[in-house]
Amino acid sequence: MATNYLVLEDGTVLEGEAFGFEKVNFGEVVFNTAMGGYQECLTDPTNCGQILISTYPLIGDYGITDDAYMSNNVWISGLVVKEYCKDPSPMYNGRKLDDFLKEHQIPAIAGIDTRELTIRIRKNGTLRGAIVFDKSEIDSVMTELKKVSDENLVAKVSCESAYSIDNGKNLTVGVIDCGLKNDIKDSLSARYNLKVFPYDTPAQVIMDAGVNGVVIANGPGNPAHPAIIDTVVKTVKDLSTQTAIMGLCFGSQVVALALGGKTYKLKYGHRGTSQPVRCGNRIYITTQNHGYAVDDASLEGTGLIADQININDKSVEGTRHKDLPIITCQYTPGESSDTAFVYEDFTKMMEARK
């Protein structure tokens, strides 16, 4: 049995069974609590630059299927599991997870006590790490981990050029692609025509395209990274008095920064499918994938009001501007859940301005 090593910046080295591609990859080590949807996690651009731990113990049992992609690429830096299924169930006619990871050159490690590792991260916070297949490289990797700096991950996942999707709808929405995933794109396409722009597109270019509103999409990394402040945040600030705006996931943090608020890094993030959010007198169970949040105290004087709150840690899950047609939410609004009201509110805002 081949061996891989999970090397953490605190000096921890965990040994396990190697699968996937033989390659040293660095990333932020985070955990996801979803009981299913591993293919969605692997291909979600929001997970760019992360070594993903699955708290669910068995991964790969239904294989890799054609209808579960969140993008056309695998964005994680590595995968950590308790056990991976070498021979998936034939029910879904899926490909083997191991083959899929090899194809996309992603290293992985199995046989790790993922629950214990998750508890450690919950107590101490996320760590940088690497998956190593050659034991002799551990010391040099440990040294390299201490040099890794924050990078602009959005630049890696955003589209390279603008494109349009004509869905025969009455409203056209401009989408700033910070890492747009397929389920959000599909939800938007069900309601609007789309004009999708790279993350660094200036406001005037977007407005000249004749859109009725602008969506800032999901994405990875730090929303207060200098490269994001100089591009997306500036663009949203310029757009804020010109059109209706909806910030989704990463976009919610960008909107707060654009209007003068602040963000902060969560201790271990929200990554899973059952995060409880209070909005008004109701509690919604939501799907989330983020490591940063909006600082509620910083919203004073911005015009934004935090109208959705995470039940578990009281972090901001959504905002609404008291005067301007601007709304945000930190989770992914679901087609099959009650949270689709976010899209409905955005539609009303755009129709009111036509």
Short mmCIF file of C-alpha atoms in Angstrom, two decimals:
data_model
loop_
_atom_site.label_atom_id
_atom_site.label_comp_id
_atom_site.label_asym_id
_atom_site.label_seq_id
_atom_site.Cartn_x
_atom_site.Cartn_y
_atom_site.Cartn_z
CA MET A 1 0.00 0.00 0.00
CA ALA A 2 1.43 3.37 -1.02
CA THR A 3 1.71 6.01 1.69
CA ASN A 4 0.96 9.71 1.70
CA TYR A 5 1.58 12.24 4.47
CA LEU A 6 -0.54 15.16 5.57
CA VAL A 7 1.87 17.82 6.81
CA LEU A 8 0.50 20.70 8.90
CA GLU A 9 2.15 24.03 9.69
CA ASP A 10 2.00 23.32 13.44
CA GLY A 11 4.47 20.45 12.95
CA THR A 12 1.94 17.63 12.83
CA VAL A 13 2.54 14.86 10.29
CA LEU A 14 -0.23 12.31 9.69
CA GLU A 15 0.39 9.13 7.71
CA GLY A 16 -2.25 7.46 5.55
CA GLU A 17 -3.02 5.53 2.39
CA ALA A 18 -2.16 7.31 -0.84
CA PHE A 19 -4.63 7.72 -3.68
CA GLY A 20 -5.15 10.26 -6.38
CA PHE A 21 -2.14 11.89 -8.07
CA GLU A 22 1.44 11.73 -6.77
CA LYS A 23 2.16 15.41 -6.27
CA VAL A 24 3.02 17.80 -3.44
CA ASN A 25 0.18 20.30 -3.08
CA PHE A 26 -0.19 23.10 -0.56
CA GLY A 27 -3.44 24.55 0.74
CA GLU A 28 -5.55 25.70 3.65
CA VAL A 29 -6.78 22.61 5.51
CA VAL A 30 -10.53 22.90 6.10
CA PHE A 31 -13.42 20.54 6.78
CA ASN A 32 -16.82 20.04 5.17
CA THR A 33 -19.65 18.45 7.16
CA ALA A 34 -21.96 17.47 4.28
CA MET A 35 -22.99 13.80 4.18
CA GLY A 36 -23.05 13.80 0.37
CA GLY A 37 -22.04 15.90 -2.60
CA TYR A 38 -18.32 15.22 -2.61
CA GLN A 39 -18.11 15.75 -6.37
CA GLU A 40 -19.78 19.13 -5.99
CA CYS A 41 -17.18 20.04 -3.35
CA LEU A 42 -14.25 18.96 -5.54
CA THR A 43 -15.47 21.08 -8.46
CA ASP A 44 -16.73 24.14 -6.55
CA PRO A 45 -14.47 27.12 -7.39
CA THR A 46 -15.01 28.40 -3.84
CA ASN A 47 -12.77 25.54 -2.66
CA CYS A 48 -9.80 26.72 -4.74
CA GLY A 49 -6.60 26.52 -2.73
CA GLN A 50 -8.00 24.24 -0.03
CA ILE A 51 -7.12 20.79 1.21
CA LEU A 52 -10.57 19.46 1.98
CA ILE A 53 -11.38 17.14 4.87
CA SER A 54 -14.65 15.24 4.65
CA THR A 55 -16.16 14.56 8.06
CA TYR A 56 -18.42 11.92 6.50
CA PRO A 57 -16.35 8.73 6.76
CA LEU A 58 -16.90 7.06 3.36
CA ILE A 59 -16.26 8.99 0.14
CA GLY A 60 -16.53 7.79 -3.45
CA ASP A 61 -19.30 5.20 -3.00
CA TYR A 62 -21.44 6.52 -5.88
CA GLY A 63 -18.51 7.47 -8.07
CA ILE A 64 -18.19 10.53 -10.30
CA THR A 65 -21.21 11.30 -12.49
CA ASP A 66 -21.87 13.73 -15.33
CA ASP A 67 -24.67 15.63 -13.57
CA ALA A 68 -22.88 16.65 -10.36
CA TYR A 69 -20.29 19.18 -11.53
CA MET A 70 -20.16 22.71 -10.05
CA SER A 71 -17.70 23.77 -12.77
CA ASN A 72 -15.59 22.22 -15.51
CA ASN A 73 -12.54 21.84 -13.28
CA VAL A 74 -11.40 20.38 -9.94
CA TRP A 75 -10.34 23.24 -7.67
CA ILE A 76 -9.28 21.66 -4.39
CA SER A 77 -5.57 21.27 -3.65
CA GLY A 78 -6.03 17.92 -1.93
CA LEU A 79 -8.54 15.55 -0.34
CA VAL A 80 -8.44 13.96 3.14
CA VAL A 81 -10.86 11.14 3.98
CA LYS A 82 -11.34 8.39 6.52
CA GLU A 83 -12.05 5.82 3.81
CA TYR A 84 -12.46 6.02 0.06
CA CYS A 85 -14.48 3.55 -1.95
CA LYS A 86 -12.30 1.84 -4.53
CA ASP A 87 -15.26 0.28 -6.36
CA PRO A 88 -18.33 2.55 -6.43
CA SER A 89 -21.87 1.25 -6.67
CA PRO A 90 -22.88 0.48 -10.28
CA MET A 91 -26.28 2.08 -9.64
CA TYR A 92 -25.15 5.50 -10.90
CA ASN A 93 -22.63 4.26 -13.47
CA GLY A 94 -20.06 6.61 -11.94
CA ARG A 95 -16.32 6.66 -12.51
CA LYS A 96 -13.89 5.84 -9.70
CA LEU A 97 -12.90 8.74 -7.47
CA ASP A 98 -9.25 7.67 -7.57
CA ASP A 99 -9.19 7.80 -11.38
CA PHE A 100 -10.92 11.19 -11.36
CA LEU A 101 -8.36 12.70 -9.00
CA LYS A 102 -5.48 11.27 -11.01
CA GLU A 103 -6.95 12.78 -14.18
CA HIS A 104 -7.00 16.23 -12.56
CA GLN A 105 -3.66 15.77 -10.76
CA ILE A 106 -5.06 16.10 -7.24
CA PRO A 107 -3.34 14.22 -4.37
CA ALA A 108 -5.40 12.53 -1.67
CA ILE A 109 -4.93 10.63 1.56
CA ALA A 110 -7.16 8.06 3.30
CA GLY A 111 -7.04 6.30 6.66
CA ILE A 112 -6.94 9.59 8.58
CA ASP A 113 -9.05 10.07 11.72
CA THR A 114 -10.97 12.91 10.11
CA ARG A 115 -13.23 13.48 13.11
CA GLU A 116 -10.23 14.02 15.42
CA LEU A 117 -8.62 16.32 12.86
CA THR A 118 -11.86 18.29 12.53
CA ILE A 119 -12.09 18.72 16.30
CA ARG A 120 -8.53 20.02 16.34
CA ILE A 121 -9.37 22.61 13.67
CA ARG A 122 -12.53 23.64 15.52
CA LYS A 123 -10.47 24.23 18.66
CA ASN A 124 -7.39 25.85 17.12
CA GLY A 125 -8.56 27.22 13.77
CA THR A 126 -7.68 26.34 10.19
CA LEU A 127 -4.10 25.47 9.31
CA ARG A 128 -1.99 25.55 6.19
CA GLY A 129 -0.86 22.16 5.10
CA ALA A 130 0.37 19.95 2.30
CA ILE A 131 -0.07 16.41 1.05
CA VAL A 132 3.31 14.75 0.48
CA PHE A 133 3.99 11.38 -1.17
CA ASP A 134 7.76 11.28 -0.58
CA LYS A 135 8.71 11.06 3.10
CA SER A 136 12.12 12.61 2.42
CA GLU A 137 10.41 15.87 1.38
CA ILE A 138 8.54 16.44 4.65
CA ASP A 139 11.18 18.71 6.22
CA SER A 140 11.46 20.95 3.15
CA VAL A 141 7.67 21.09 2.85
CA MET A 142 7.39 22.11 6.50
CA THR A 143 9.81 24.97 5.85
CA GLU A 144 7.89 26.00 2.73
CA LEU A 145 4.60 26.05 4.65
CA LYS A 146 5.89 28.88 6.81
CA LYS A 147 6.56 30.98 3.69
CA VAL A 148 3.17 30.55 1.98
CA SER A 149 1.40 33.89 1.67
CA ASP A 150 -2.17 34.94 0.97
CA GLU A 151 -2.88 34.95 -2.77
CA ASN A 152 -5.60 36.25 -5.03
CA LEU A 153 -7.55 33.03 -5.60
CA VAL A 154 -10.37 34.78 -7.45
CA ALA A 155 -8.00 35.47 -10.35
CA LYS A 156 -7.60 31.70 -10.78
CA VAL A 157 -11.31 30.86 -10.96
CA SER A 158 -12.93 33.85 -12.70
CA CYS A 159 -13.76 33.67 -16.41
CA GLU A 160 -11.10 35.10 -18.73
CA SER A 161 -13.53 37.08 -20.90
CA ALA A 162 -17.14 38.24 -20.79
CA TYR A 163 -19.92 36.08 -22.24
CA SER A 164 -23.69 36.19 -22.52
CA ILE A 165 -26.47 33.64 -21.95
CA ASP A 166 -29.79 34.57 -23.60
CA ASN A 167 -32.55 32.73 -21.76
CA GLY A 168 -35.44 34.64 -23.34
CA LYS A 169 -36.25 36.45 -20.11
CA ASN A 170 -37.50 39.99 -19.51
CA LEU A 171 -34.63 41.00 -17.22
CA THR A 172 -30.90 40.90 -17.92
CA VAL A 173 -28.47 40.53 -15.04
CA GLY A 174 -24.77 41.28 -15.05
CA VAL A 175 -22.80 38.70 -13.07
CA ILE A 176 -19.36 39.51 -11.69
CA ASP A 177 -17.68 36.11 -11.79
CA CYS A 178 -15.61 35.63 -8.65
CA GLY A 179 -15.92 31.85 -9.04
CA LEU A 180 -19.46 31.34 -10.30
CA LYS A 181 -20.63 27.78 -9.69
CA ASN A 182 -23.17 25.91 -11.77
CA ASP A 183 -26.07 25.77 -9.32
CA ILE A 184 -26.06 29.55 -8.89
CA LYS A 185 -25.67 30.04 -12.65
CA ASP A 186 -28.63 27.68 -13.23
CA SER A 187 -30.80 29.50 -10.67
CA LEU A 188 -30.01 32.84 -12.29
CA SER A 189 -30.61 31.45 -15.79
CA ALA A 190 -34.04 30.21 -14.75
CA ARG A 191 -35.02 33.84 -14.09
CA TYR A 192 -32.85 36.17 -16.15
CA ASN A 193 -30.68 36.63 -19.20
CA LEU A 194 -27.05 36.70 -18.07
CA LYS A 195 -24.04 38.77 -19.02
CA VAL A 196 -21.08 37.34 -17.13
CA PHE A 197 -17.96 39.45 -16.57
CA PRO A 198 -14.45 38.73 -15.26
CA TYR A 199 -13.92 39.81 -11.67
CA ASP A 200 -11.79 42.84 -12.59
CA THR A 201 -14.31 44.41 -15.00
CA PRO A 202 -14.90 48.15 -14.34
CA ALA A 203 -18.37 49.36 -13.41
CA GLN A 204 -18.87 51.41 -16.56
CA VAL A 205 -18.30 48.40 -18.81
CA ILE A 206 -21.00 46.50 -16.94
CA MET A 207 -23.49 49.36 -17.06
CA ASP A 208 -22.81 49.94 -20.76
CA ALA A 209 -23.87 46.33 -21.37
CA GLY A 210 -27.46 47.32 -20.58
CA VAL A 211 -28.09 45.20 -17.50
CA ASN A 212 -31.05 45.63 -15.13
CA GLY A 213 -29.07 44.60 -12.08
CA VAL A 214 -25.77 43.10 -10.97
CA VAL A 215 -24.98 39.92 -9.03
CA ILE A 216 -21.64 39.44 -7.31
CA ALA A 217 -21.13 35.70 -7.29
CA ASN A 218 -19.48 33.21 -4.97
CA GLY A 219 -15.72 32.79 -4.89
CA PRO A 220 -12.69 31.72 -2.85
CA GLY A 221 -10.27 33.42 -0.51
CA ASN A 222 -10.03 36.67 1.38
CA PRO A 223 -12.50 39.36 0.20
CA ALA A 224 -10.20 42.05 1.64
CA HIS A 225 -7.18 40.91 -0.39
CA PRO A 226 -5.60 44.03 -1.97
CA ALA A 227 -6.26 42.71 -5.48
CA ILE A 228 -9.96 42.30 -4.65
CA ILE A 229 -10.21 45.73 -3.01
CA ASP A 230 -8.70 47.30 -6.14
CA THR A 231 -11.08 45.50 -8.53
CA VAL A 232 -14.36 43.93 -7.42
CA VAL A 233 -14.83 46.06 -4.32
CA LYS A 234 -14.15 49.27 -6.25
CA THR A 235 -16.54 48.18 -9.01
CA VAL A 236 -19.35 47.44 -6.57
CA LYS A 237 -18.81 50.77 -4.84
CA ASP A 238 -19.17 52.51 -8.20
CA LEU A 239 -22.27 50.46 -9.06
CA SER A 240 -24.00 50.88 -5.70
CA THR A 241 -25.93 54.03 -6.65
CA GLN A 242 -26.54 53.05 -10.28
CA THR A 243 -28.35 49.72 -10.25
CA ALA A 244 -29.88 46.93 -8.15
CA ILE A 245 -27.26 44.68 -6.56
CA MET A 246 -27.34 41.18 -5.08
CA GLY A 247 -24.29 39.73 -3.34
CA LEU A 248 -24.17 35.95 -2.98
CA CYS A 249 -21.71 34.16 -0.68
CA PHE A 250 -18.32 35.85 -1.33
CA GLY A 251 -20.36 38.60 -2.97
CA SER A 252 -22.04 39.40 0.34
CA GLN A 253 -18.65 40.21 1.87
CA VAL A 254 -17.63 42.26 -1.17
CA VAL A 255 -20.77 44.40 -0.89
CA ALA A 256 -20.07 45.11 2.78
CA LEU A 257 -16.50 46.17 2.00
CA ALA A 258 -17.65 48.33 -0.92
CA LEU A 259 -20.04 50.29 1.30
CA GLY A 260 -17.50 50.85 4.09
CA GLY A 261 -17.89 47.77 6.26
CA LYS A 262 -15.27 45.22 7.29
CA THR A 263 -14.81 41.47 7.11
CA TYR A 264 -12.93 39.00 9.29
CA LYS A 265 -11.72 35.43 9.05
CA LEU A 266 -13.84 32.84 10.84
CA LYS A 267 -12.00 30.44 13.11
CA TYR A 268 -12.86 27.41 10.98
CA GLY A 269 -15.50 28.61 8.52
CA HIS A 270 -18.94 27.36 7.52
CA ARG A 271 -18.74 24.47 5.06
CA GLY A 272 -21.70 22.13 4.87
CA THR A 273 -25.36 21.70 4.03
CA SER A 274 -27.14 22.36 7.32
CA GLN A 275 -26.21 25.81 8.62
CA PRO A 276 -29.21 27.40 10.44
CA VAL A 277 -29.99 31.01 9.54
CA ARG A 278 -32.56 33.28 11.18
CA CYS A 279 -34.35 35.72 8.90
CA GLY A 280 -37.27 37.54 10.51
CA ASN A 281 -39.33 35.03 12.46
CA ARG A 282 -38.13 31.99 10.52
CA ILE A 283 -35.09 29.75 10.59
CA TYR A 284 -33.77 28.37 7.30
CA ILE A 285 -31.39 25.43 6.86
CA THR A 286 -28.80 26.51 4.32
CA THR A 287 -25.83 25.32 2.28
CA GLN A 288 -22.67 27.32 2.93
CA ASN A 289 -19.03 27.33 1.93
CA HIS A 290 -16.98 30.24 3.24
CA GLY A 291 -14.15 31.12 5.60
CA TYR A 292 -14.81 34.84 6.04
CA ALA A 293 -17.75 36.84 7.38
CA VAL A 294 -19.05 40.40 7.57
CA ASP A 295 -18.30 42.29 10.79
CA ASP A 296 -21.74 43.30 12.10
CA ALA A 297 -20.40 46.20 14.18
CA SER A 298 -18.69 47.68 11.12
CA LEU A 299 -22.00 48.13 9.27
CA GLU A 300 -22.98 51.19 11.29
CA GLY A 301 -23.10 54.14 8.92
CA THR A 302 -22.93 52.01 5.75
CA GLY A 303 -26.68 51.88 5.21
CA LEU A 304 -26.57 48.09 5.38
CA ILE A 305 -28.60 46.27 8.01
CA ALA A 306 -27.80 42.70 9.02
CA ASP A 307 -31.20 41.04 8.63
CA GLN A 308 -30.04 37.40 8.58
CA ILE A 309 -28.00 35.82 11.38
CA ASN A 310 -26.33 32.43 11.83
CA ILE A 311 -27.92 30.65 14.78
CA ASN A 312 -24.73 28.82 15.75
CA ASP A 313 -22.21 31.65 16.02
CA LYS A 314 -24.31 34.83 15.47
CA SER A 315 -22.32 35.79 12.37
CA VAL A 316 -23.94 37.88 9.63
CA GLU A 317 -25.68 35.76 6.97
CA GLY A 318 -27.42 38.47 4.98
CA THR A 319 -27.80 42.22 4.67
CA ARG A 320 -30.23 44.68 3.16
CA HIS A 321 -29.65 48.38 2.44
CA LYS A 322 -32.14 50.69 4.11
CA ASP A 323 -32.34 53.04 1.10
CA LEU A 324 -30.72 51.45 -1.97
CA PRO A 325 -31.85 48.30 -3.87
CA ILE A 326 -29.08 46.13 -2.43
CA ILE A 327 -29.47 42.72 -0.77
CA THR A 328 -26.99 39.98 0.10
CA CYS A 329 -26.87 36.51 1.57
CA GLN A 330 -23.91 34.44 2.74
CA TYR A 331 -25.40 31.07 1.74
CA THR A 332 -26.44 29.54 -1.60
CA PRO A 333 -30.14 30.24 -2.22
CA GLY A 334 -31.74 26.90 -3.10
CA GLU A 335 -34.24 26.16 -5.84
CA SER A 336 -35.90 23.46 -3.74
CA SER A 337 -35.84 25.38 -0.45
CA ASP A 338 -37.56 28.41 1.01
CA THR A 339 -34.42 30.53 0.55
CA ALA A 340 -35.30 31.14 -3.11
CA PHE A 341 -37.02 34.28 -1.75
CA VAL A 342 -33.64 36.01 -2.17
CA TYR A 343 -34.00 35.81 -5.96
CA GLU A 344 -37.62 36.95 -5.76
CA ASP A 345 -36.64 40.03 -3.74
CA PHE A 346 -33.91 40.86 -6.25
CA THR A 347 -36.38 40.56 -9.13
CA LYS A 348 -38.76 42.99 -7.44
CA MET A 349 -35.94 45.47 -6.95
CA MET A 350 -35.00 45.38 -10.63
CA GLU A 351 -38.60 45.61 -11.82
CA ALA A 352 -39.15 48.65 -9.63
CA ARG A 353 -36.31 50.43 -11.42
CA LYS A 354 -37.34 49.60 -15.02
#
